[in-house]
Tab-separated table of C-alpha atoms and ligand atoms in Angstrom:
chain	number	residue	atom	x	y	z
A	1024	MET	CA	-25.578	-6.413	15.367
A	1025	ASN	CA	-23.114	-4.768	17.729
A	1026	ILE	CA	-22.937	-1.168	16.559
A	1027	GLN	CA	-20.741	1.107	18.654
A	1028	VAL	CA	-21.340	4.880	18.680
A	1029	ASP	CA	-18.904	7.816	18.750
A	1030	LYS	CA	-15.823	5.605	18.483
A	1031	SER	CA	-12.345	7.105	18.095
A	1032	LEU	CA	-10.567	5.705	15.019
A	1033	LYS	CA	-7.045	6.673	16.273
A	1034	ALA	CA	-6.136	3.057	16.776
A	1035	TYR	CA	-7.627	2.010	13.425
A	1036	ASN	CA	-5.478	4.098	11.075
A	1037	THR	CA	-1.669	3.920	10.859
A	1038	PHE	CA	-1.394	7.692	10.669
A	1039	GLY	CA	-2.884	7.687	14.161
A	1040	ILE	CA	-5.371	10.452	13.406
A	1041	ASP	CA	-8.003	10.934	16.042
A	1042	VAL	CA	-11.341	11.276	14.234
A	1043	THR	CA	-14.673	9.882	15.439
A	1044	ALA	CA	-16.964	7.376	13.742
A	1045	ALA	CA	-20.592	8.201	14.543
A	1046	GLN	CA	-21.301	4.444	14.174
A	1047	PHE	CA	-18.792	1.527	14.059
A	1048	ILE	CA	-19.133	-2.174	13.579
A	1049	ALA	CA	-16.490	-4.936	13.238
A	1050	VAL	CA	-17.543	-7.875	11.067
A	1051	SER	CA	-15.827	-11.271	11.183
A	1052	SER	CA	-17.703	-13.212	8.506
A	1053	VAL	CA	-19.064	-12.653	5.030
A	1054	ASP	CA	-22.571	-13.425	6.391
A	1055	GLU	CA	-22.201	-10.655	8.975
A	1056	LEU	CA	-21.018	-8.248	6.326
A	1057	ARG	CA	-23.931	-9.133	4.087
A	1058	ALA	CA	-26.365	-8.553	6.952
A	1059	VAL	CA	-24.896	-5.060	7.412
A	1060	VAL	CA	-25.036	-4.344	3.642
A	1061	ASP	CA	-28.661	-5.498	3.622
A	1062	LYS	CA	-29.615	-2.723	6.078
A	1063	GLN	CA	-27.253	0.077	5.127
A	1064	LYS	CA	-25.688	1.113	1.804
A	1065	SER	CA	-23.787	4.204	2.885
A	1066	LEU	CA	-20.725	2.571	4.409
A	1067	PHE	CA	-17.123	3.478	5.183
A	1068	ILE	CA	-15.050	0.355	4.784
A	1069	LEU	CA	-11.931	0.031	6.977
A	1070	GLY	CA	-9.256	-2.553	6.378
A	1071	GLY	CA	-5.845	-2.071	8.001
A	1072	GLY	CA	-6.259	1.717	7.758
A	1073	SER	CA	-2.748	1.931	6.351
A	1074	ASN	CA	-3.347	3.887	3.149
A	1075	MET	CA	-5.660	6.669	4.264
A	1076	LEU	CA	-5.504	10.120	5.726
A	1077	LEU	CA	-8.610	10.849	7.781
A	1078	VAL	CA	-9.367	14.550	7.746
A	1079	ASP	CA	-12.831	14.618	9.303
A	1080	ASP	CA	-15.184	12.749	11.573
A	1081	ILE	CA	-17.137	10.060	9.723
A	1082	ALA	CA	-20.897	10.234	9.536
A	1083	GLN	CA	-21.346	6.930	7.677
A	1084	LEU	CA	-21.382	3.536	9.361
A	1085	VAL	CA	-17.727	2.451	9.669
A	1086	VAL	CA	-17.357	-1.295	8.937
A	1087	GLN	CA	-14.117	-2.844	10.042
A	1088	LEU	CA	-13.359	-5.982	8.034
A	1089	ASN	CA	-12.117	-8.595	10.424
A	1090	ILE	CA	-12.754	-11.633	8.246
A	1091	LYS	CA	-9.962	-14.134	8.740
A	1092	GLY	CA	-8.814	-17.339	7.031
A	1093	ILE	CA	-6.113	-18.716	4.744
A	1094	GLN	CA	-6.967	-21.759	2.690
A	1095	ILE	CA	-5.062	-23.780	0.137
A	1096	VAL	CA	-7.553	-24.526	-2.668
A	1097	ASP	CA	-5.372	-26.302	-5.155
A	1098	GLN	CA	-1.774	-27.395	-5.658
A	1099	THR	CA	0.607	-29.247	-8.001
A	1100	SER	CA	4.195	-30.199	-7.312
A	1101	ASP	CA	5.192	-26.734	-8.573
A	1102	HIS	CA	2.483	-24.349	-7.440
A	1103	VAL	CA	-0.019	-23.647	-4.732
A	1104	ILE	CA	-3.228	-21.656	-5.033
A	1105	VAL	CA	-4.241	-19.905	-1.824
A	1106	ASP	CA	-7.369	-18.013	-0.862
A	1107	VAL	CA	-6.883	-15.400	1.785
A	1108	SER	CA	-9.697	-13.548	3.616
A	1109	ALA	CA	-9.683	-9.717	3.515
A	1110	GLY	CA	-9.084	-9.171	7.189
A	1111	GLU	CA	-5.786	-11.090	7.294
A	1112	ASN	CA	-2.807	-8.840	8.028
A	1113	TRP	CA	-0.639	-8.653	4.881
A	1114	HIS	CA	2.750	-9.183	6.482
A	1115	GLU	CA	1.518	-12.056	8.603
A	1116	PHE	CA	0.264	-13.688	5.431
A	1117	VAL	CA	3.694	-13.155	3.808
A	1118	LEU	CA	5.305	-14.840	6.857
A	1119	TRP	CA	2.800	-17.705	6.581
A	1120	CYS	CA	4.048	-18.260	2.988
A	1121	LEU	CA	7.717	-18.015	3.933
A	1122	GLU	CA	7.275	-20.621	6.746
A	1123	ARG	CA	5.909	-23.045	4.178
A	1124	ASN	CA	8.500	-22.062	1.528
A	1125	TYR	CA	5.823	-20.662	-0.834
A	1126	GLY	CA	7.505	-18.126	-3.126
A	1127	GLY	CA	6.330	-14.953	-4.777
A	1128	LEU	CA	5.511	-12.445	-2.125
A	1129	GLU	CA	8.843	-12.141	-0.316
A	1130	ASN	CA	9.648	-8.725	-1.939
A	1131	LEU	CA	6.364	-7.479	-0.456
A	1132	SER	CA	7.393	-8.193	3.134
A	1133	LEU	CA	6.540	-5.729	5.908
A	1134	ILE	CA	4.034	-3.723	3.890
A	1135	PRO	CA	1.434	-2.473	6.392
A	1136	GLY	CA	-2.281	-3.130	5.893
A	1137	ASN	CA	-4.618	-5.994	5.229
A	1138	VAL	CA	-4.916	-8.512	2.371
A	1139	GLY	CA	-8.317	-7.153	1.304
A	1140	THR	CA	-7.047	-3.624	0.713
A	1141	ALA	CA	-3.816	-4.632	-0.995
A	1142	PRO	CA	-5.390	-4.955	-4.444
A	1143	ILE	CA	-7.088	-1.523	-4.284
A	1144	GLN	CA	-3.746	0.241	-4.719
A	1145	ASN	CA	-1.896	-2.754	-6.159
A	1146	ILE	CA	0.755	-2.685	-3.488
A	1147	GLY	CA	4.287	-2.932	-4.767
A	1148	ALA	CA	7.849	-2.823	-3.605
A	1149	TYR	CA	11.383	-3.828	-4.847
A	1150	GLY	CA	10.309	-4.846	-8.333
A	1151	VAL	CA	7.157	-6.892	-7.498
A	1152	GLU	CA	3.522	-5.838	-7.476
A	1153	LEU	CA	0.536	-7.661	-6.077
A	1154	LYS	CA	-0.824	-8.026	-9.639
A	1155	ASP	CA	2.207	-10.287	-10.493
A	1156	ARG	CA	0.956	-12.951	-8.025
A	1157	MET	CA	-2.812	-12.495	-7.830
A	1158	VAL	CA	-5.136	-14.884	-9.685
A	1159	SER	CA	-8.494	-13.382	-8.845
A	1160	LEU	CA	-10.524	-11.859	-6.017
A	1161	GLU	CA	-14.033	-11.943	-4.640
A	1162	ALA	CA	-15.862	-8.789	-3.790
A	1163	LEU	CA	-19.283	-7.935	-2.470
A	1164	HIS	CA	-21.252	-5.571	-4.704
A	1165	ILE	CA	-22.845	-3.214	-2.223
A	1166	ALA	CA	-25.856	-2.058	-4.321
A	1167	THR	CA	-27.041	-5.649	-4.977
A	1168	ASN	CA	-25.421	-7.486	-1.995
A	1169	THR	CA	-24.043	-10.097	-4.391
A	1170	ILE	CA	-20.551	-11.629	-4.618
A	1171	HIS	CA	-18.617	-11.053	-7.826
A	1172	THR	CA	-15.384	-12.658	-8.980
A	1173	PHE	CA	-12.808	-10.428	-10.575
A	1174	SER	CA	-10.026	-11.966	-12.665
A	1175	ASN	CA	-6.602	-10.333	-12.533
A	1176	ALA	CA	-7.397	-8.564	-15.857
A	1177	ASP	CA	-10.810	-7.428	-14.568
A	1178	CYS	CA	-9.022	-5.475	-11.818
A	1179	LYS	CA	-7.314	-3.169	-14.450
A	1180	PHE	CA	-4.219	-2.930	-12.312
A	1181	GLY	CA	-1.736	-0.099	-12.850
A	1182	TYR	CA	0.999	1.584	-10.827
A	1183	ARG	CA	-0.608	1.957	-7.365
A	1184	ASN	CA	-3.995	1.740	-9.072
A	1185	SER	CA	-6.908	-0.571	-9.918
A	1186	ILE	CA	-10.534	-0.467	-10.953
A	1187	PHE	CA	-11.370	-0.077	-7.229
A	1188	LYS	CA	-9.747	3.399	-7.193
A	1189	GLU	CA	-11.261	4.371	-10.550
A	1190	GLU	CA	-14.632	3.453	-12.188
A	1191	SER	CA	-15.737	1.057	-9.417
A	1192	LYS	CA	-14.586	3.198	-6.542
A	1193	GLY	CA	-16.811	2.614	-3.484
A	1194	GLU	CA	-18.999	0.067	-5.213
A	1195	PHE	CA	-17.386	-3.172	-3.945
A	1196	ILE	CA	-15.975	-4.612	-0.756
A	1197	ILE	CA	-13.149	-7.074	-1.370
A	1198	ILE	CA	-13.699	-10.129	0.772
A	1199	SER	CA	-10.938	-12.545	-0.355
A	1200	VAL	CA	-7.939	-12.668	-2.641
A	1201	ARG	CA	-6.535	-15.687	-4.528
A	1202	PHE	CA	-2.771	-16.032	-5.129
A	1203	LYS	CA	-0.640	-18.403	-7.186
A	1204	LEU	CA	2.702	-19.073	-5.493
A	1205	THR	CA	5.673	-21.326	-6.238
A	1206	LYS	CA	6.531	-24.447	-4.189
A	1207	LYS	CA	9.964	-24.867	-5.863
A	1208	ASN	CA	12.108	-23.241	-8.531
A	1209	HIS	CA	11.248	-19.921	-7.015
A	1210	VAL	CA	11.763	-16.978	-9.254
A	1211	LEU	CA	13.858	-14.618	-7.211
A	1212	ASN	CA	13.577	-10.965	-7.865
A	1213	SER	CA	16.649	-9.298	-6.481
A	1214	ALA	CA	17.331	-6.992	-9.445
A	1215	TYR	CA	16.218	-3.993	-7.473
A	1216	GLY	CA	19.538	-2.362	-6.530
A	1217	ALA	CA	19.071	-2.058	-2.802
A	1218	ILE	CA	18.276	-5.781	-2.391
A	1219	ASN	CA	21.537	-6.936	-3.944
A	1220	THR	CA	23.503	-4.456	-1.859
A	1221	GLU	CA	21.770	-5.648	1.254
A	1222	LEU	CA	22.330	-9.312	0.408
A	1223	SER	CA	26.034	-8.820	-0.136
A	1224	PHE	CA	26.155	-6.843	3.111
A	1225	MET	CA	24.523	-9.866	4.789
A	1226	GLY	CA	27.175	-12.110	3.104
A	1227	ILE	CA	24.561	-14.077	1.088
A	1228	LYS	CA	25.535	-15.243	-2.419
A	1229	ASP	CA	22.793	-17.738	-3.250
A	1230	PRO	CA	19.701	-16.292	-1.608
A	1231	SER	CA	16.537	-18.186	-0.685
A	1232	ILE	CA	13.112	-16.496	-0.629
A	1233	GLN	CA	13.571	-16.182	3.100
A	1234	ASP	CA	16.884	-14.312	2.549
A	1235	ILE	CA	15.160	-11.911	0.129
A	1236	ALA	CA	12.471	-11.274	2.722
A	1237	LYS	CA	15.159	-10.613	5.360
A	1238	ALA	CA	16.903	-8.130	3.035
A	1239	VAL	CA	13.613	-6.337	2.231
A	1240	ILE	CA	12.729	-6.173	5.914
A	1241	ARG	CA	16.135	-4.696	6.777
A	1242	ILE	CA	15.887	-2.093	3.984
A	1243	ARG	CA	12.376	-1.054	4.986
A	1244	GLN	CA	13.249	-0.906	8.666
A	1245	GLN	CA	16.125	1.446	7.855
A	1246	LYS	CA	14.140	3.793	5.660
A	1247	LEU	CA	10.498	3.576	6.647
A	1248	PRO	CA	9.115	4.484	10.062
A	1249	ASP	CA	7.196	1.789	11.984
A	1250	PRO	CA	3.584	3.083	12.248
A	1251	LYS	CA	3.402	1.662	15.750
A	1252	VAL	CA	6.135	4.066	16.754
A	1253	LEU	CA	5.507	7.005	14.427
A	1254	GLY	CA	2.157	7.455	12.627
A	1255	ASN	CA	2.456	7.274	8.850
A	1256	SER	CA	0.935	5.860	5.728
A	1257	GLY	CA	4.007	4.794	3.771
A	1258	SER	CA	4.647	6.721	0.587
A	1259	PHE	CA	2.303	9.689	0.691
A	1260	PHE	CA	2.871	10.623	-2.991
A	1261	LYS	CA	3.108	8.575	-6.168
A	1262	ASN	CA	6.321	8.800	-8.178
A	1263	PRO	CA	5.385	11.085	-11.106
A	1264	ILE	CA	5.806	9.965	-14.715
A	1265	ILE	CA	7.032	12.793	-16.931
A	1266	SER	CA	7.737	13.222	-20.653
A	1267	MET	CA	11.212	12.526	-22.033
A	1268	GLU	CA	11.374	16.204	-23.126
A	1269	GLN	CA	10.736	17.448	-19.576
A	1270	PHE	CA	13.185	14.897	-18.238
A	1271	GLU	CA	15.929	16.040	-20.612
A	1272	GLN	CA	15.448	19.615	-19.470
A	1273	LEU	CA	15.657	18.501	-15.837
A	1274	VAL	CA	18.821	16.507	-16.386
A	1275	SER	CA	20.541	19.557	-17.800
A	1276	THR	CA	20.057	21.419	-14.535
A	1277	HIS	CA	20.103	18.375	-12.162
A	1278	PRO	CA	22.426	15.739	-13.656
A	1279	ASP	CA	22.144	13.576	-10.576
A	1280	ILE	CA	18.301	13.091	-10.735
A	1281	PRO	CA	17.421	9.347	-10.152
A	1282	HIS	CA	15.059	8.025	-12.813
A	1283	TYR	CA	13.492	4.851	-14.256
A	1284	PRO	CA	12.448	4.542	-17.896
A	1285	VAL	CA	8.711	3.700	-18.323
A	1286	SER	CA	8.426	3.823	-22.116
A	1287	SER	CA	10.350	5.322	-25.020
A	1288	THR	CA	8.651	8.681	-24.362
A	1289	THR	CA	8.221	8.697	-20.576
A	1290	VAL	CA	10.319	8.492	-17.440
A	1291	LYS	CA	9.444	7.970	-13.767
A	1292	VAL	CA	11.231	10.174	-11.276
A	1293	PRO	CA	11.147	9.594	-7.511
A	1294	ALA	CA	8.824	12.003	-5.675
A	1295	GLY	CA	11.035	11.496	-2.554
A	1296	TRP	CA	14.002	13.064	-4.416
A	1297	LEU	CA	11.865	16.018	-5.644
A	1298	VAL	CA	10.501	16.632	-2.090
A	1299	GLU	CA	14.036	16.427	-0.630
A	1300	GLN	CA	15.371	18.908	-3.193
A	1301	CYS	CA	12.652	21.356	-2.046
A	1302	GLY	CA	14.119	21.192	1.475
A	1303	PHE	CA	11.249	19.345	3.207
A	1304	LYS	CA	13.116	16.181	4.354
A	1305	GLY	CA	13.106	15.945	8.193
A	1306	GLN	CA	11.062	19.171	8.573
A	1307	ARG	CA	8.448	19.331	11.314
A	1308	PHE	CA	5.491	21.653	11.529
A	1309	GLY	CA	3.749	21.138	14.882
A	1310	ASP	CA	3.037	17.434	15.014
A	1311	ALA	CA	2.994	16.999	11.186
A	1312	GLY	CA	6.291	16.288	9.514
A	1313	VAL	CA	8.370	14.770	6.669
A	1314	HIS	CA	10.318	11.692	7.675
A	1315	LYS	CA	14.004	12.306	8.102
A	1316	LYS	CA	15.117	9.177	6.171
A	1317	GLN	CA	12.576	9.150	3.374
A	1318	ALA	CA	11.023	12.417	2.118
A	1319	LEU	CA	8.114	10.538	0.496
A	1320	VAL	CA	6.693	9.649	3.920
A	1321	LEU	CA	4.676	12.139	5.914
A	1322	VAL	CA	4.492	11.481	9.649
A	1323	ASN	CA	2.311	12.273	12.693
A	1324	TYR	CA	4.447	12.918	15.741
A	1325	GLY	CA	1.430	12.326	17.974
A	1326	GLN	CA	-1.409	14.836	17.905
A	1327	ALA	CA	-1.457	16.037	14.308
A	1328	LYS	CA	-4.935	16.580	12.822
A	1329	GLY	CA	-5.655	15.157	9.427
A	1330	HIS	CA	-6.057	18.600	7.924
A	1331	GLU	CA	-2.638	19.618	9.252
A	1332	ILE	CA	-1.005	16.673	7.411
A	1333	LEU	CA	-3.094	17.595	4.358
A	1334	ALA	CA	-1.954	21.221	4.522
A	1335	LEU	CA	1.673	20.084	4.663
A	1336	ALA	CA	1.064	17.769	1.673
A	1337	LYS	CA	-0.392	20.670	-0.274
A	1338	ASN	CA	2.564	22.896	0.567
A	1339	ILE	CA	4.918	20.198	-0.641
A	1340	GLN	CA	2.953	19.728	-3.876
A	1341	ALA	CA	3.043	23.478	-4.533
A	1342	ALA	CA	6.773	23.716	-3.840
A	1343	VAL	CA	7.589	20.814	-6.144
A	1344	LYS	CA	5.396	22.261	-8.866
A	1345	GLU	CA	7.064	25.644	-8.452
A	1346	LYS	CA	10.613	24.333	-8.502
A	1347	PHE	CA	10.342	21.530	-11.061
A	1348	GLY	CA	7.064	22.160	-12.878
A	1349	ILE	CA	5.975	18.664	-11.934
A	1350	PRO	CA	2.601	17.932	-10.256
A	1351	ILE	CA	2.858	15.120	-7.673
A	1352	GLU	CA	-0.259	13.216	-6.797
A	1353	ALA	CA	-1.161	11.789	-3.423
A	1354	GLU	CA	-0.980	8.021	-3.260
A	1355	VAL	CA	-2.780	7.855	0.042
A	1356	ASN	CA	-6.616	8.152	0.032
A	1357	ILE	CA	-7.818	11.360	1.643
A	1358	LEU	CA	-11.073	10.586	3.438
A	1359	PRO	CA	-13.940	10.770	4.159
B	1003	EPU	N1	15.249	9.466	-2.722
B	1003	EPU	C1	15.785	10.678	-2.311
B	1003	EPU	N2	15.338	11.245	-1.173
B	1003	EPU	C2	14.403	10.682	-0.385
B	1003	EPU	C3	13.796	9.434	-0.802
B	1003	EPU	C4	14.272	8.860	-1.993
B	1003	EPU	O1	16.666	11.226	-2.974
B	1003	EPU	O2	14.100	11.226	0.664
B	1003	EPU	C5	15.776	8.821	-3.942
B	1003	EPU	C6	16.577	7.582	-3.545
B	1003	EPU	O3	17.892	7.867	-3.291
B	1003	EPU	C7	16.439	6.737	-4.807
B	1003	EPU	C8	15.076	7.066	-5.334
B	1003	EPU	O4	14.694	8.307	-4.684
B	1003	EPU	O5	17.380	7.108	-5.739
B	1003	EPU	C9	14.016	6.016	-5.028
B	1003	EPU	O6	13.963	5.797	-3.606
B	1003	EPU	P1	13.481	4.357	-3.005
B	1003	EPU	O7	14.225	3.271	-3.687
B	1003	EPU	O8	13.533	4.483	-1.523
B	1003	EPU	O9	11.985	4.165	-3.469
B	1003	EPU	P2	10.764	5.172	-3.652
B	1003	EPU	O10	10.601	5.519	-5.077
B	1003	EPU	O11	10.967	6.313	-2.705
B	1003	EPU	C10	8.993	3.288	-4.048
B	1003	EPU	C11	7.622	2.952	-3.446
B	1003	EPU	C12	7.770	2.355	-2.062
B	1003	EPU	C13	8.547	1.099	-2.140
B	1003	EPU	C14	9.932	1.430	-2.790
B	1003	EPU	C15	10.778	0.227	-3.023
B	1003	EPU	C16	6.109	4.574	-4.483
B	1003	EPU	C17	5.265	5.760	-4.317
B	1003	EPU	N3	6.832	4.170	-3.432
B	1003	EPU	O12	9.584	4.307	-3.155
B	1003	EPU	O13	6.455	1.981	-1.639
B	1003	EPU	O14	8.701	0.469	-0.917
B	1003	EPU	O15	9.756	2.112	-4.043
B	1003	EPU	O16	10.271	-0.477	-4.126
B	1003	EPU	O17	6.109	3.976	-5.585
B	1003	EPU	C18	4.521	2.691	-0.364
B	1003	EPU	O18	3.882	2.653	-1.410
B	1003	EPU	O19	3.995	2.982	0.764
B	1003	EPU	C19	5.960	2.410	-0.383
B	1003	EPU	C20	6.716	2.532	0.668
């Protein structure tokens, strides 16, 4: 077992925060992972490091999941069932699907992170969520070192949420995810405003799944910073869901507030808009900042410490609460 000591995790989290792991091991097979779990139960599991803010050094053994593999396990003339190992990069897997004309994940192009961590927060973008395409997943139960299968329903998916962020938090390590994708008659999802606008800008009237992916990639590249260039973790906050009553009050003072109905009594409002209204968009405090094109994204200009980003996040939450009376919750996991 090749355990490294005092390893910097700067290159292992997309925020680019320089914390140290007392012990670190990369595993490239389920057998290797099980050998680690056999010896040690107190683990810090690292996937793509794309949805976490590291605020302190890590005393636990950090296990980086490097398990690779994409396998077609079943298919008909219409559909294909694919098993993907946890350590595969999400966007590379989406590209793999597009090259073979397998439809379903094109709206989720260019999302940072790995396949194994995607179900934890039920990644979503432009009208599609992982839960819409996932059949099941396999996860290692740490306490017993046994592999469990979770159906889609077992995962209790919600908006940026699953059982792995709630009652089973920290108990399982996802090792592979099974998807059902279309081989023909793809169901295109271009209803999300920005996609249609982008497609017409590109001069495309009858889009393929590859065109949708291109449009999504162009939109994301315009709005969201590339973590390789500017450290970030995507949306830092969840879009809050508020009561219709509170929403009606808000509209009377802010008639231009963007909003999406959730139910007959609740409405989702974009946290990015709320943060922008509080004047934070494009602001920089030392090396911690708010992205200039998308106020929902906090960024590290280079040497920011995790607690500096966290302090900025807390200031933003307090300002939004003060101005609008709306609490906004972090979407990113604050660790350890
Ligand atoms: N807006 C502002 N100011 C801003 C940012 C947004 O006024 O600085 C307004 C926009 O004008 C628009 C509305 O807020 O009217 C929504 O903005 P956008 O369409 O960019 O989406 P979002 O709500 O900010 C969510 C997801 C993103 C996902 C996009 C597209 C969450 C927390 N975020 O962002 O997910 O890519 O929709 O589907 O749900 C991520 O989770 O890391 C992520 C990037």
